[in-house]
XYZ file of C-alpha atoms in Angstrom:
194
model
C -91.921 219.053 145.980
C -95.400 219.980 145.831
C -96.926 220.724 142.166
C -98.721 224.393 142.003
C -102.472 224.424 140.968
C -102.922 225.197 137.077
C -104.673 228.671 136.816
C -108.196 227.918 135.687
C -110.819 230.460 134.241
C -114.290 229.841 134.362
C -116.208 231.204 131.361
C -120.282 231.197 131.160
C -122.316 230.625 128.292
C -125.857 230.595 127.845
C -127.776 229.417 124.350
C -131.428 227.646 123.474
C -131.367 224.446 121.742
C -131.137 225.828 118.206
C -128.008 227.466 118.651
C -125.977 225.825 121.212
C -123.928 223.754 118.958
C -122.304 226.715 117.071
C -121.993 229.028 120.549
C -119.848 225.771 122.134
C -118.248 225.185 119.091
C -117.398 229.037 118.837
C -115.704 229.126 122.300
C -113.806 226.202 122.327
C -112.131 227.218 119.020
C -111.614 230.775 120.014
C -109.647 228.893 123.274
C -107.338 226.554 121.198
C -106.665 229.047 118.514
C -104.779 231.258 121.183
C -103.051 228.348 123.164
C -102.712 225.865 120.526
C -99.291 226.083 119.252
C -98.751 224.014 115.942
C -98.699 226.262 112.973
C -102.237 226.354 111.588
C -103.942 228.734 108.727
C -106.083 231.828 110.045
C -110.055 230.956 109.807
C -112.963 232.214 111.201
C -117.149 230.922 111.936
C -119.830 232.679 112.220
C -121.897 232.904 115.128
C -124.982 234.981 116.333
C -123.151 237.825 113.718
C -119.979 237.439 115.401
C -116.943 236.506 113.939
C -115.123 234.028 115.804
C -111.259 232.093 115.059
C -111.633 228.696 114.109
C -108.527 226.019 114.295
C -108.719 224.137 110.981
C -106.986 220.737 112.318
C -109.380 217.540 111.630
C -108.772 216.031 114.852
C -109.252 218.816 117.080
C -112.503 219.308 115.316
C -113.286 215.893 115.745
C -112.523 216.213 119.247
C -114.595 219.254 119.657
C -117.283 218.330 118.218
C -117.871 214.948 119.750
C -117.655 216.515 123.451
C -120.295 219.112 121.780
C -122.760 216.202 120.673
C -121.957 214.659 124.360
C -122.975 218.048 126.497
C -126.165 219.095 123.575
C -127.387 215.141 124.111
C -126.914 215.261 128.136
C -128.821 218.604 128.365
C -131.654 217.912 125.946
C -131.986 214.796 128.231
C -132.368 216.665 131.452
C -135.643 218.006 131.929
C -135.928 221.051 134.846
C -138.711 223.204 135.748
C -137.176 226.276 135.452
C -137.021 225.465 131.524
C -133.115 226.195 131.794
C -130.512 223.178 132.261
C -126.830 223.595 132.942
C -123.354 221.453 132.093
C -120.028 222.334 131.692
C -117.174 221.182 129.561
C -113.594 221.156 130.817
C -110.272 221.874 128.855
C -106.821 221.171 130.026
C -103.408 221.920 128.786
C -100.555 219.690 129.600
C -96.438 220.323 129.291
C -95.036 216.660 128.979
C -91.951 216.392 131.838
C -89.393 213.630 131.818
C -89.742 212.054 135.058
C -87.270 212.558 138.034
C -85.736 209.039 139.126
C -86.688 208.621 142.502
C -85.825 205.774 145.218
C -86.490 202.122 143.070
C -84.708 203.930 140.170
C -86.330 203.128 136.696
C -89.498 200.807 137.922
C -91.284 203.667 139.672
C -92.103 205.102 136.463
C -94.082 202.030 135.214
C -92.058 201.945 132.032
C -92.898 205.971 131.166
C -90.120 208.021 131.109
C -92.114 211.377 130.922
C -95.590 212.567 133.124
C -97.766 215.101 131.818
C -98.530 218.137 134.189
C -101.291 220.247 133.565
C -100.725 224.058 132.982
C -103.751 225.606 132.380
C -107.484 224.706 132.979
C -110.950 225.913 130.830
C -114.163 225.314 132.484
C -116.882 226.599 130.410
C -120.498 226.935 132.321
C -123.278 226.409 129.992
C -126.698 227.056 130.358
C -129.671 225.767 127.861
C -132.513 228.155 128.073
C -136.077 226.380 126.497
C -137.727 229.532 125.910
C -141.742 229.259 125.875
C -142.910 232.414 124.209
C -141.824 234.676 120.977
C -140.901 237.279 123.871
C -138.768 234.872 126.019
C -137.199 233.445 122.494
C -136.516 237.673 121.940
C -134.857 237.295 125.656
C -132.909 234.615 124.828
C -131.441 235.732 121.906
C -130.352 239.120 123.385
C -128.704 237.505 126.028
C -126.717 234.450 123.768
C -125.353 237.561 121.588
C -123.970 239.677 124.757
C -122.809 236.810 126.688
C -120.832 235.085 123.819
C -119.733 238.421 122.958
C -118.339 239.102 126.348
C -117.422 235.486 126.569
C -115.264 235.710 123.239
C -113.487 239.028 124.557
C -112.968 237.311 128.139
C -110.339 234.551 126.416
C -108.485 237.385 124.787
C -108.251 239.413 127.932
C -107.141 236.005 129.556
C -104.893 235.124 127.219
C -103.079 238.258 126.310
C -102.648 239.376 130.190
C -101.771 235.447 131.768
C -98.677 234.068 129.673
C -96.087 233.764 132.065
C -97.494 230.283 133.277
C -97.363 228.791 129.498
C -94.460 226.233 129.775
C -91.338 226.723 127.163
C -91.047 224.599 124.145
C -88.427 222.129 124.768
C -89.988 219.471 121.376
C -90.194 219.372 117.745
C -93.436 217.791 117.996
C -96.377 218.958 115.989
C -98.100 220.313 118.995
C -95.698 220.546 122.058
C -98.636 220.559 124.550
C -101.077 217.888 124.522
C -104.587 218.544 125.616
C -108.116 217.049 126.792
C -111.724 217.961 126.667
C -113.805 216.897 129.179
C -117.501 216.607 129.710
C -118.510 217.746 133.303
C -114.733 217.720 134.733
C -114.754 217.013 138.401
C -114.086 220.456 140.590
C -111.903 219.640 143.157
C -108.715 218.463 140.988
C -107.880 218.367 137.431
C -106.602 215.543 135.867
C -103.000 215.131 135.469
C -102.702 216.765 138.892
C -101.573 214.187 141.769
């Protein structure tokens, strides 16, 4: 049986070096606070004067902001000539399945007896913009507000219309679906898919 390809929505984001941190930051939490499932308490950030959801859970945040430090240092390291750098950061959502016995019986699974199948794939697109001028700074900011604004209200539109591919709950765990942020995923196949 062939596995179906996790839908995947590609969101763009575009910040200078000042603010990039806290736009990242702001997307990724506005992504796990509608498909992360454990019970968490309601909180919010600020960024660019918009109010974003935050997930309050120390090693999500620890997570988040690690791949943040990753992506800010690999962009301030890339120089371009065009004084605007991209990267992207990658989040996947897995179900965990028990595994089907197939022909050696138990040894095929090397000893696991469930696989994790991803369900749903984040690629966010960012670009850092190294404005010269006071005007192009003006520029920049204009465009960071609208495009994290639009960004933020793109994940709600996604989430609220696309829940029918969300596994069920079938664990007591804390958090039924385990997860991964990547820096610079690779295109062609997600991991977890084989």
């Amino acid at each position: 049986m062939e596995q179906r390809r996790p839908p995947e929505y590609i969101l763009e984001v575009f910040a200078d070096p000042t603010s990039i941190k806290d736009v990242v930051r702001g997307i990724l939490h506005t992504i796990f606070f509608h498909r992360y499932f454990p019970s968490l308490r309601p909180s919010t950030i600020e960024v660019l004067d918009l109010t974003l959801p935050f997930v309050t859970d120390p090693e999500l945040e620890t997570l988040i902001d690690t791949r943040v430090y990753q992506l800010v240092r690999q962009l301030s390291s890339t120089t371009s000539p065009n004084s605007s750098v991209r990267g992207q950061i990658g989040v996947q959502f897995f179900e965990k399945r028990r595994r089907k016995a197939g022909g050696l019986g138990w040894f095929t699974s090397g000893g696991k007896a469930e696989e994790e199948i991803c369900w749903e794939i984040w690629r966010l697109e960012v670009t850092l913009a190294t404005p010269k001028t006071e005007t192009e700074r003006t520029k920049v900011i204009k465009a960071m507000e609208m495009t994290l604004q639009k960004t933020a209200m793109k994940i709600v539109g996604i989430v609220n219309q696309n829940k029918d591919h969300i596994p069920p709950i079938t664990t007591s765990e804390t958090n039924p679906f385990p997860y991964q942020i990547n820096l610079n995923p690779r295109i062609d196949k997600p991991i977890g898919m084989y």
